[in-house]
Amino acid sequence: MASSIRRRRPLLTLAGLMLAAVALPAAAQASVGLELDGGWQFRQADSSDQHGKDPRARAWRTASVPGTVHTDLLALGAIPDPYTGMAEGGLQWIGLADWEYRRTFDVTSERLDDARSDLVFEGLDTFAGVYLNGEKLLEADNFHRTWRVPVQGRLKAQGNELRVVLHSPIRRVLPQVLAMPHKIAGNYPSPWGDEPKDAMTGNFVRKPGYHYGWDWGPRYVTAGIWKPVRLESWDAVRIDDMQLRQDSVTAKLAHVQARIAIDVARAGRYALRLWQIAPDGTRTQAAEQAFDAKPGQRTLEAALRIANPRRWYPAGYGAQPLYRFDAQIVGDGEILAQASERTGLRSVELRRDQDANGQGFGFVINGVPVFAKGANSIPFDMFPARTSDAQIRRILTAARDANMNMLRVWGGGHYERDAFYAIADELGLMIWQDFMFGGGMQPAYEPAFRASVVAEARDQVRRLRDHPSIVLWCGNNEEEIAWKNWGQGKQLIEADPDFARRVWDGYVQLFGRDLRKMVAQEAGGIAYWASSPGNDLAEQANTPEAGDMHYWSVWVEKQPVEEYLNVTPRFMSEFGLQAWPSLRTVRDYAGDAPLAVDSAVVVAHQKFLAGKGNERILDYIRMQYGDRSLQEARDFDDFVYLSQVMQAEGIELAALHHRASRPVTMGSLYWQLNDVWPGASWSGIDWYGRPKALQFHARRFFAPVAVAALRKDGKTTVSLLSDRTQATRGELRMRIFDLDGRLLRERRTPVDLPALAATAVLQQGDAELLGDADPRRTVAVFDLTVAGEPASRDVVYFAAAKDIAWPDPQLQTALRREPAPAQAGDDHYRLDLSAKAFARAVWIDFGELDAALQDNALSLVPGETVSLRVDASASLADLRKALRVRSLADTLSRDQ
């Protein structure tokens, strides 16, 4: 883990005091911390004019900190599970109520005698009055900030009462929004009547936008103490912050500037000792300097030179070695304070060279231009305090295992916890980090609002800046394009030109100047980007010629997926198609309720177009697979399956086009990686961590070495894709089959794959590929084999799936147990799968049993056998009984 001090954690906690006393000189205990996460109670505040349906919400009850009111009420049994059934509408009263939390704590006489004591709140949600022994200490108003309040002289030995009063953000802000003669645009109006649809409050509050509802998640306007609370005391000096600024990193030498910010309580002569722990564990002293200090804050600096550094690379480009640096402040030979920080040494550049196609947009790590492959991540839960580190690791590891090397942390959520970035460091996942602005327009014309945002941003940049995974800070998500292209600016200009000018000037001040300046000062050389999509405040935003692009003509505007081939961006940071999670996931929240496209519980968990997103999914299923595929979704299982096939095949088409367009295009990040709750969305992994077909496709279309066979306007272009830094050689095999398995033509060709390139090796029209074959009964299969790389395959279809008479592939399975145990205690099985006719979109399922498959969502060539590893705790007999295998033919041939 990274620096405990930089993360605003104390050197010691009461729980660890005895162990720490063994490890450190006694004087080190002069800087201690009392964790205040336990022993809390909560209730609905007397100030509320909203009353819950359960009287237990009005009395003092046990609370969890970190936590939120919703999860405390759930633990109490006062509300139903917010994710189950149709609970959402009945829980909106929680966001309209005021709440209060309280606890008492004692302080030892040693701590009372310390020169300094601070109460530290790492996260308050959101409008919070904090009281100590009846005295008001703080009025917080920003979910994303850390709050530190001096309390020396205000503490007593026993019975200190800490009370936090949390005010409804809706009721706090709504009067001022209603009073505005002209409103600035919000995001998603509430369907529940808790605020008027023309007076949305979310964008006036520094709180996660998704709490107010999004098109993939519910509306739960939370309140609570969502991060840890502690009392920090020290008598001499405290390390407030530690930065490892990488001024220059090459293969031969790394220049690192260590900057240690300290808070001195007592004047004296001190020394800084800095230790370096190399990736192999070797520990050496890197610097030592003595200094005289007066009470107050100051920054110490030490220049470090690391010869022949082991450099950090993104996944697929090299290893991820991590260095640790320990800082100690010593006085009279004793350690008074210390901090530790972990980082990876690398150079990072956002390269924006002009070329014949416009202006490039690509990331260069250690001099290597990296094609960014990945997805957008959203929060892992509606209630972030209950997200576990293990859950984060599972999802990020799944991303890495799908050959991703970048995630974009989207701006409508919250800055992720430390573990997220530490795990990304370990896995080699580059992080595009948005500041937390998800859409609409902000009241940046108010200086106080801008000042709050800058303070928030400084807290977060300082907390995260030493993570080697972070390669970009971005001001916001879609605010600029909404103003310029979606009518928000035009409408306000027509209604009130003077106010519109103030709004836009405030936007430019915040995102063009304030945040840019703060990143330049604090982020250690990482680039800043004003808005996504955009061109860093150039006149045109969201253009293929420059900057990054969000492309939603497919899906939002109902264009066919083939339109992906007509847009070649410099960097695609958003595009997507929706799909439903597995039937098992739906049953987990729907229970025994009837399931259909329009059943109430299904619509309640479909947030696009206020529940009508299923109609959009049906539109795309019918475009690709025809009306006969779903007759008003007579079988919900078919609907789920076809939605996932449609999503996976569509995103694969786009991603392969982006990769084949290298170096014009240098990134492909689809929307989205994960979910905040179980429901319909654009994710590849659902809230339970269960992969959709897209997740399996992504592992193949993001493979470091792959083949892309893209058919457009009756011509197929075959490109060889390589992210490897060395040229390689392989073989390209082309086979033309009829669907029943007859091989019509075959050709094997030795091929060269240049390093870091997409190379077109074949372009042929349909007539050249097909000859006299029936395009509705013929496929072209392209296989690329390169020594040391997984085999890659792409299939070209010459007619839409709805126009093909799919034969029964006669899928055959054989499941056996293998002796070698799998990790995590599961048993290890082997599934052999074969088909007698061509099988498209083969899906393997074990029903209610937990089973992890090595691969899924496959296309099988006739006569081919695929052998897959299966990890499961279930018995062989149970797995065989539950096993179900289907292909596209099982659905599309029913009505023929």
PDB file of N, CA, C and O in Angstrom, residues 110-163:
ATOM      1  N   GLU A 110      -1.739  11.641  28.188  1.00  0.00           N
ATOM      2  CA  GLU A 110      -0.610  11.935  27.303  1.00  0.00           C
ATOM      3  C   GLU A 110      -1.072  12.694  26.063  1.00  0.00           C
ATOM      4  O   GLU A 110      -0.410  13.631  25.605  1.00  0.00           O
ATOM      5  N   ARG A 111      -2.197  12.301  25.518  1.00  0.00           N
ATOM      6  CA  ARG A 111      -2.688  12.970  24.311  1.00  0.00           C
ATOM      7  C   ARG A 111      -3.208  14.374  24.639  1.00  0.00           C
ATOM      8  O   ARG A 111      -3.077  15.294  23.834  1.00  0.00           O
ATOM      9  N   LEU A 112      -3.810  14.508  25.815  1.00  0.00           N
ATOM     10  CA  LEU A 112      -4.284  15.833  26.200  1.00  0.00           C
ATOM     11  C   LEU A 112      -3.134  16.818  26.342  1.00  0.00           C
ATOM     12  O   LEU A 112      -3.297  18.022  26.122  1.00  0.00           O
ATOM     13  N   ASP A 113      -1.976  16.295  26.686  1.00  0.00           N
ATOM     14  CA  ASP A 113      -0.813  17.162  26.867  1.00  0.00           C
ATOM     15  C   ASP A 113      -0.082  17.465  25.573  1.00  0.00           C
ATOM     16  O   ASP A 113       0.836  18.303  25.557  1.00  0.00           O
ATOM     17  N   ASP A 114      -0.414  16.771  24.473  1.00  0.00           N
ATOM     18  CA  ASP A 114       0.254  17.027  23.204  1.00  0.00           C
ATOM     19  C   ASP A 114       0.013  18.452  22.735  1.00  0.00           C
ATOM     20  O   ASP A 114      -1.040  19.061  23.007  1.00  0.00           O
ATOM     21  N   ALA A 115       0.981  18.974  22.020  1.00  0.00           N
ATOM     22  CA  ALA A 115       0.882  20.358  21.551  1.00  0.00           C
ATOM     23  C   ALA A 115      -0.246  20.530  20.527  1.00  0.00           C
ATOM     24  O   ALA A 115      -0.877  21.589  20.457  1.00  0.00           O
ATOM     25  N   ARG A 116      -0.468  19.479  19.722  1.00  0.00           N
ATOM     26  CA  ARG A 116      -1.466  19.606  18.646  1.00  0.00           C
ATOM     27  C   ARG A 116      -2.361  18.379  18.603  1.00  0.00           C
ATOM     28  O   ARG A 116      -1.896  17.247  18.811  1.00  0.00           O
ATOM     29  N   SER A 117      -3.638  18.611  18.310  1.00  0.00           N
ATOM     30  CA  SER A 117      -4.593  17.543  18.055  1.00  0.00           C
ATOM     31  C   SER A 117      -5.546  18.005  16.957  1.00  0.00           C
ATOM     32  O   SER A 117      -6.037  19.145  16.999  1.00  0.00           O
ATOM     33  N   ASP A 118      -5.769  17.140  15.996  1.00  0.00           N
ATOM     34  CA  ASP A 118      -6.698  17.429  14.896  1.00  0.00           C
ATOM     35  C   ASP A 118      -7.733  16.325  14.802  1.00  0.00           C
ATOM     36  O   ASP A 118      -7.409  15.129  14.904  1.00  0.00           O
ATOM     37  N   LEU A 119      -8.976  16.704  14.565  1.00  0.00           N
ATOM     38  CA  LEU A 119      -9.984  15.752  14.117  1.00  0.00           C
ATOM     39  C   LEU A 119      -9.943  15.723  12.601  1.00  0.00           C
ATOM     40  O   LEU A 119      -9.945  16.777  11.948  1.00  0.00           O
ATOM     41  N   VAL A 120      -9.896  14.511  12.044  1.00  0.00           N
ATOM     42  CA  VAL A 120      -9.775  14.354  10.599  1.00  0.00           C
ATOM     43  C   VAL A 120     -10.953  13.532  10.095  1.00  0.00           C
ATOM     44  O   VAL A 120     -11.189  12.410  10.562  1.00  0.00           O
ATOM     45  N   PHE A 121     -11.691  14.113   9.158  1.00  0.00           N
ATOM     46  CA  PHE A 121     -12.788  13.422   8.480  1.00  0.00           C
ATOM     47  C   PHE A 121     -12.367  13.230   7.028  1.00  0.00           C
ATOM     48  O   PHE A 121     -12.267  14.203   6.271  1.00  0.00           O
ATOM     49  N   GLU A 122     -12.134  11.994   6.629  1.00  0.00           N
ATOM     50  CA  GLU A 122     -11.695  11.748   5.256  1.00  0.00           C
ATOM     51  C   GLU A 122     -12.816  11.936   4.239  1.00  0.00           C
ATOM     52  O   GLU A 122     -12.537  12.170   3.063  1.00  0.00           O
ATOM     53  N   GLY A 123     -14.077  11.822   4.685  1.00  0.00           N
ATOM     54  CA  GLY A 123     -15.178  12.019   3.750  1.00  0.00           C
ATOM     55  C   GLY A 123     -16.500  12.154   4.460  1.00  0.00           C
ATOM     56  O   GLY A 123     -16.910  11.260   5.221  1.00  0.00           O
ATOM     57  N   LEU A 124     -17.184  13.285   4.259  1.00  0.00           N
ATOM     58  CA  LEU A 124     -18.510  13.522   4.808  1.00  0.00           C
ATOM     59  C   LEU A 124     -19.494  13.718   3.663  1.00  0.00           C
ATOM     60  O   LEU A 124     -19.220  14.446   2.716  1.00  0.00           O
ATOM     61  N   ASP A 125     -20.643  13.100   3.767  1.00  0.00           N
ATOM     62  CA  ASP A 125     -21.659  13.113   2.702  1.00  0.00           C
ATOM     63  C   ASP A 125     -22.932  13.775   3.225  1.00  0.00           C
ATOM     64  O   ASP A 125     -23.735  13.140   3.888  1.00  0.00           O
ATOM     65  N   THR A 126     -23.145  15.044   2.828  1.00  0.00           N
ATOM     66  CA  THR A 126     -22.287  15.999   2.160  1.00  0.00           C
ATOM     67  C   THR A 126     -22.368  17.313   2.920  1.00  0.00           C
ATOM     68  O   THR A 126     -21.355  17.889   3.246  1.00  0.00           O
ATOM     69  N   PHE A 127     -23.612  17.811   3.177  1.00  0.00           N
ATOM     70  CA  PHE A 127     -23.787  19.011   3.999  1.00  0.00           C
ATOM     71  C   PHE A 127     -23.812  18.561   5.457  1.00  0.00           C
ATOM     72  O   PHE A 127     -24.795  17.989   5.931  1.00  0.00           O
ATOM     73  N   ALA A 128     -22.724  18.817   6.161  1.00  0.00           N
ATOM     74  CA  ALA A 128     -22.548  18.238   7.488  1.00  0.00           C
ATOM     75  C   ALA A 128     -22.087  19.283   8.481  1.00  0.00           C
ATOM     76  O   ALA A 128     -21.075  19.954   8.266  1.00  0.00           O
ATOM     77  N   GLY A 129     -22.808  19.398   9.574  1.00  0.00           N
ATOM     78  CA  GLY A 129     -22.358  20.191  10.708  1.00  0.00           C
ATOM     79  C   GLY A 129     -21.714  19.273  11.734  1.00  0.00           C
ATOM     80  O   GLY A 129     -22.325  18.277  12.134  1.00  0.00           O
ATOM     81  N   VAL A 130     -20.490  19.585  12.137  1.00  0.00           N
ATOM     82  CA  VAL A 130     -19.742  18.737  13.054  1.00  0.00           C
ATOM     83  C   VAL A 130     -19.600  19.464  14.386  1.00  0.00           C
ATOM     84  O   VAL A 130     -19.157  20.614  14.428  1.00  0.00           O
ATOM     85  N   TYR A 131     -19.971  18.758  15.491  1.00  0.00           N
ATOM     86  CA  TYR A 131     -19.957  19.346  16.826  1.00  0.00           C
ATOM     87  C   TYR A 131     -19.120  18.466  17.756  1.00  0.00           C
ATOM     88  O   TYR A 131     -19.233  17.234  17.743  1.00  0.00           O
ATOM     89  N   LEU A 132     -18.277  19.106  18.576  1.00  0.00           N
ATOM     90  CA  LEU A 132     -17.502  18.421  19.602  1.00  0.00           C
ATOM     91  C   LEU A 132     -17.870  19.015  20.948  1.00  0.00           C
ATOM     92  O   LEU A 132     -17.690  20.222  21.166  1.00  0.00           O
ATOM     93  N   ASN A 133     -18.426  18.161  21.799  1.00  0.00           N
ATOM     94  CA  ASN A 133     -18.856  18.596  23.128  1.00  0.00           C
ATOM     95  C   ASN A 133     -19.759  19.826  23.049  1.00  0.00           C
ATOM     96  O   ASN A 133     -19.642  20.769  23.834  1.00  0.00           O
ATOM     97  N   GLY A 134     -20.642  19.801  22.059  1.00  0.00           N
ATOM     98  CA  GLY A 134     -21.629  20.867  21.888  1.00  0.00           C
ATOM     99  C   GLY A 134     -21.145  22.079  21.131  1.00  0.00           C
ATOM    100  O   GLY A 134     -21.949  22.965  20.796  1.00  0.00           O
ATOM    101  N   GLU A 135     -19.860  22.141  20.827  1.00  0.00           N
ATOM    102  CA  GLU A 135     -19.298  23.286  20.100  1.00  0.00           C
ATOM    103  C   GLU A 135     -19.184  22.944  18.610  1.00  0.00           C
ATOM    104  O   GLU A 135     -18.648  21.893  18.245  1.00  0.00           O
ATOM    105  N   LYS A 136     -19.667  23.814  17.788  1.00  0.00           N
ATOM    106  CA  LYS A 136     -19.603  23.563  16.348  1.00  0.00           C
ATOM    107  C   LYS A 136     -18.184  23.783  15.848  1.00  0.00           C
ATOM    108  O   LYS A 136     -17.594  24.846  16.035  1.00  0.00           O
ATOM    109  N   LEU A 137     -17.654  22.748  15.160  1.00  0.00           N
ATOM    110  CA  LEU A 137     -16.294  22.804  14.638  1.00  0.00           C
ATOM    111  C   LEU A 137     -16.236  23.076  13.153  1.00  0.00           C
ATOM    112  O   LEU A 137     -15.275  23.664  12.653  1.00  0.00           O
ATOM    113  N   LEU A 138     -17.228  22.612  12.425  1.00  0.00           N
ATOM    114  CA  LEU A 138     -17.084  22.546  10.976  1.00  0.00           C
ATOM    115  C   LEU A 138     -18.448  22.538  10.320  1.00  0.00           C
ATOM    116  O   LEU A 138     -19.401  21.937  10.836  1.00  0.00           O
ATOM    117  N   GLU A 139     -18.545  23.216   9.193  1.00  0.00           N
ATOM    118  CA  GLU A 139     -19.708  23.123   8.318  1.00  0.00           C
ATOM    119  C   GLU A 139     -19.191  22.648   6.970  1.00  0.00           C
ATOM    120  O   GLU A 139     -18.678  23.432   6.166  1.00  0.00           O
ATOM    121  N   ALA A 140     -19.292  21.353   6.722  1.00  0.00           N
ATOM    122  CA  ALA A 140     -18.764  20.752   5.494  1.00  0.00           C
ATOM    123  C   ALA A 140     -19.813  20.810   4.388  1.00  0.00           C
ATOM    124  O   ALA A 140     -21.015  20.750   4.650  1.00  0.00           O
ATOM    125  N   ASP A 141     -19.322  20.879   3.140  1.00  0.00           N
ATOM    126  CA  ASP A 141     -20.257  20.991   2.014  1.00  0.00           C
ATOM    127  C   ASP A 141     -19.729  20.298   0.758  1.00  0.00           C
ATOM    128  O   ASP A 141     -20.192  20.602  -0.345  1.00  0.00           O
ATOM    129  N   ASN A 142     -18.767  19.381   0.908  1.00  0.00           N
ATOM    130  CA  ASN A 142     -18.166  18.776  -0.263  1.00  0.00           C
ATOM    131  C   ASN A 142     -17.842  17.308   0.044  1.00  0.00           C
ATOM    132  O   ASN A 142     -16.988  17.019   0.888  1.00  0.00           O
ATOM    133  N   PHE A 143     -18.526  16.409  -0.629  1.00  0.00           N
ATOM    134  CA  PHE A 143     -18.359  14.960  -0.465  1.00  0.00           C
ATOM    135  C   PHE A 143     -16.930  14.532  -0.716  1.00  0.00           C
ATOM    136  O   PHE A 143     -16.441  13.575  -0.095  1.00  0.00           O
ATOM    137  N   HIS A 144     -16.225  15.216  -1.625  1.00  0.00           N
ATOM    138  CA  HIS A 144     -14.932  14.757  -2.128  1.00  0.00           C
ATOM    139  C   HIS A 144     -13.734  15.311  -1.362  1.00  0.00           C
ATOM    140  O   HIS A 144     -12.606  15.014  -1.730  1.00  0.00           O
ATOM    141  N   ARG A 145     -13.971  16.090  -0.323  1.00  0.00           N
ATOM    142  CA  ARG A 145     -12.861  16.722   0.389  1.00  0.00           C
ATOM    143  C   ARG A 145     -12.522  15.974   1.678  1.00  0.00           C
ATOM    144  O   ARG A 145     -13.350  15.271   2.257  1.00  0.00           O
ATOM    145  N   THR A 146     -11.282  16.161   2.128  1.00  0.00           N
ATOM    146  CA  THR A 146     -10.851  15.745   3.457  1.00  0.00           C
ATOM    147  C   THR A 146     -10.887  16.969   4.357  1.00  0.00           C
ATOM    148  O   THR A 146     -10.404  18.045   3.980  1.00  0.00           O
ATOM    149  N   TRP A 147     -11.443  16.786   5.577  1.00  0.00           N
ATOM    150  CA  TRP A 147     -11.596  17.908   6.494  1.00  0.00           C
ATOM    151  C   TRP A 147     -10.730  17.666   7.723  1.00  0.00           C
ATOM    152  O   TRP A 147     -10.808  16.615   8.361  1.00  0.00           O
ATOM    153  N   ARG A 148      -9.900  18.634   8.053  1.00  0.00           N
ATOM    154  CA  ARG A 148      -9.001  18.560   9.222  1.00  0.00           C
ATOM    155  C   ARG A 148      -9.277  19.781  10.102  1.00  0.00           C
ATOM    156  O   ARG A 148      -9.162  20.927   9.630  1.00  0.00           O
ATOM    157  N   VAL A 149      -9.615  19.529  11.387  1.00  0.00           N
ATOM    158  CA  VAL A 149     -10.003  20.609  12.291  1.00  0.00           C
ATOM    159  C   VAL A 149      -9.158  20.539  13.550  1.00  0.00           C
ATOM    160  O   VAL A 149      -9.151  19.507  14.240  1.00  0.00           O
ATOM    161  N   PRO A 150      -8.431  21.607  13.910  1.00  0.00           N
ATOM    162  CA  PRO A 150      -7.688  21.612  15.178  1.00  0.00           C
ATOM    163  C   PRO A 150      -8.642  21.566  16.374  1.00  0.00           C
ATOM    164  O   PRO A 150      -9.654  22.283  16.411  1.00  0.00           O
ATOM    165  N   VAL A 151      -8.322  20.710  17.357  1.00  0.00           N
ATOM    166  CA  VAL A 151      -9.194  20.584  18.531  1.00  0.00           C
ATOM    167  C   VAL A 151      -8.405  20.628  19.841  1.00  0.00           C
ATOM    168  O   VAL A 151      -8.959  20.306  20.903  1.00  0.00           O
ATOM    169  N   GLN A 152      -7.118  20.996  19.792  1.00  0.00           N
ATOM    170  CA  GLN A 152      -6.387  21.077  21.052  1.00  0.00           C
ATOM    171  C   GLN A 152      -7.051  22.124  21.952  1.00  0.00           C
ATOM    172  O   GLN A 152      -7.499  23.171  21.483  1.00  0.00           O
ATOM    173  N   GLY A 153      -7.130  21.786  23.237  1.00  0.00           N
ATOM    174  CA  GLY A 153      -7.801  22.667  24.190  1.00  0.00           C
ATOM    175  C   GLY A 153      -9.298  22.453  24.246  1.00  0.00           C
ATOM    176  O   GLY A 153      -9.972  23.037  25.119  1.00  0.00           O
ATOM    177  N   ARG A 154      -9.864  21.651  23.365  1.00  0.00           N
ATOM    178  CA  ARG A 154     -11.306  21.406  23.357  1.00  0.00           C
ATOM    179  C   ARG A 154     -11.660  19.989  23.813  1.00  0.00           C
ATOM    180  O   ARG A 154     -12.825  19.617  23.821  1.00  0.00           O
ATOM    181  N   LEU A 155     -10.633  19.219  24.128  1.00  0.00           N
ATOM    182  CA  LEU A 155     -10.844  17.827  24.500  1.00  0.00           C
ATOM    183  C   LEU A 155     -10.832  17.670  26.016  1.00  0.00           C
ATOM    184  O   LEU A 155     -10.233  18.460  26.744  1.00  0.00           O
ATOM    185  N   LYS A 156     -11.480  16.614  26.497  1.00  0.00           N
ATOM    186  CA  LYS A 156     -11.432  16.255  27.906  1.00  0.00           C
ATOM    187  C   LYS A 156     -11.076  14.777  28.008  1.00  0.00           C
ATOM    188  O   LYS A 156     -11.117  14.038  27.021  1.00  0.00           O
ATOM    189  N   ALA A 157     -10.731  14.354  29.184  1.00  0.00           N
ATOM    190  CA  ALA A 157     -10.225  12.990  29.356  1.00  0.00           C
ATOM    191  C   ALA A 157     -11.290  11.945  29.058  1.00  0.00           C
ATOM    192  O   ALA A 157     -11.007  10.915  28.435  1.00  0.00           O
ATOM    193  N   GLN A 158     -12.532  12.195  29.443  1.00  0.00           N
ATOM    194  CA  GLN A 158     -13.578  11.190  29.288  1.00  0.00           C
ATOM    195  C   GLN A 158     -14.841  11.829  28.733  1.00  0.00           C
ATOM    196  O   GLN A 158     -15.151  12.997  28.988  1.00  0.00           O
ATOM    197  N   GLY A 159     -15.558  11.019  27.931  1.00  0.00           N
ATOM    198  CA  GLY A 159     -16.892  11.406  27.501  1.00  0.00           C
ATOM    199  C   GLY A 159     -16.952  12.505  26.469  1.00  0.00           C
ATOM    200  O   GLY A 159     -17.943  13.248  26.421  1.00  0.00           O
ATOM    201  N   ASN A 160     -15.935  12.643  25.637  1.00  0.00           N
ATOM    202  CA  ASN A 160     -16.052  13.594  24.530  1.00  0.00           C
ATOM    203  C   ASN A 160     -17.166  13.131  23.589  1.00  0.00           C
ATOM    204  O   ASN A 160     -17.186  11.975  23.147  1.00  0.00           O
ATOM    205  N   GLU A 161     -18.082  14.027  23.277  1.00  0.00           N
ATOM    206  CA  GLU A 161     -19.169  13.673  22.356  1.00  0.00           C
ATOM    207  C   GLU A 161     -18.918  14.317  20.994  1.00  0.00           C
ATOM    208  O   GLU A 161     -18.752  15.542  20.895  1.00  0.00           O
ATOM    209  N   LEU A 162     -18.891  13.469  19.999  1.00  0.00           N
ATOM    210  CA  LEU A 162     -18.751  13.923  18.619  1.00  0.00           C
ATOM    211  C   LEU A 162     -20.087  13.706  17.938  1.00  0.00           C
ATOM    212  O   LEU A 162     -20.634  12.591  17.938  1.00  0.00           O
ATOM    213  N   ARG A 163     -20.625  14.754  17.354  1.00  0.00           N
ATOM    214  CA  ARG A 163     -21.942  14.667  16.696  1.00  0.00           C
ATOM    215  C   ARG A 163     -21.844  15.268  15.302  1.00  0.00           C
ATOM    216  O   ARG A 163     -21.229  16.322  15.110  1.00  0.00           O
TER     217      ARG A 163
END
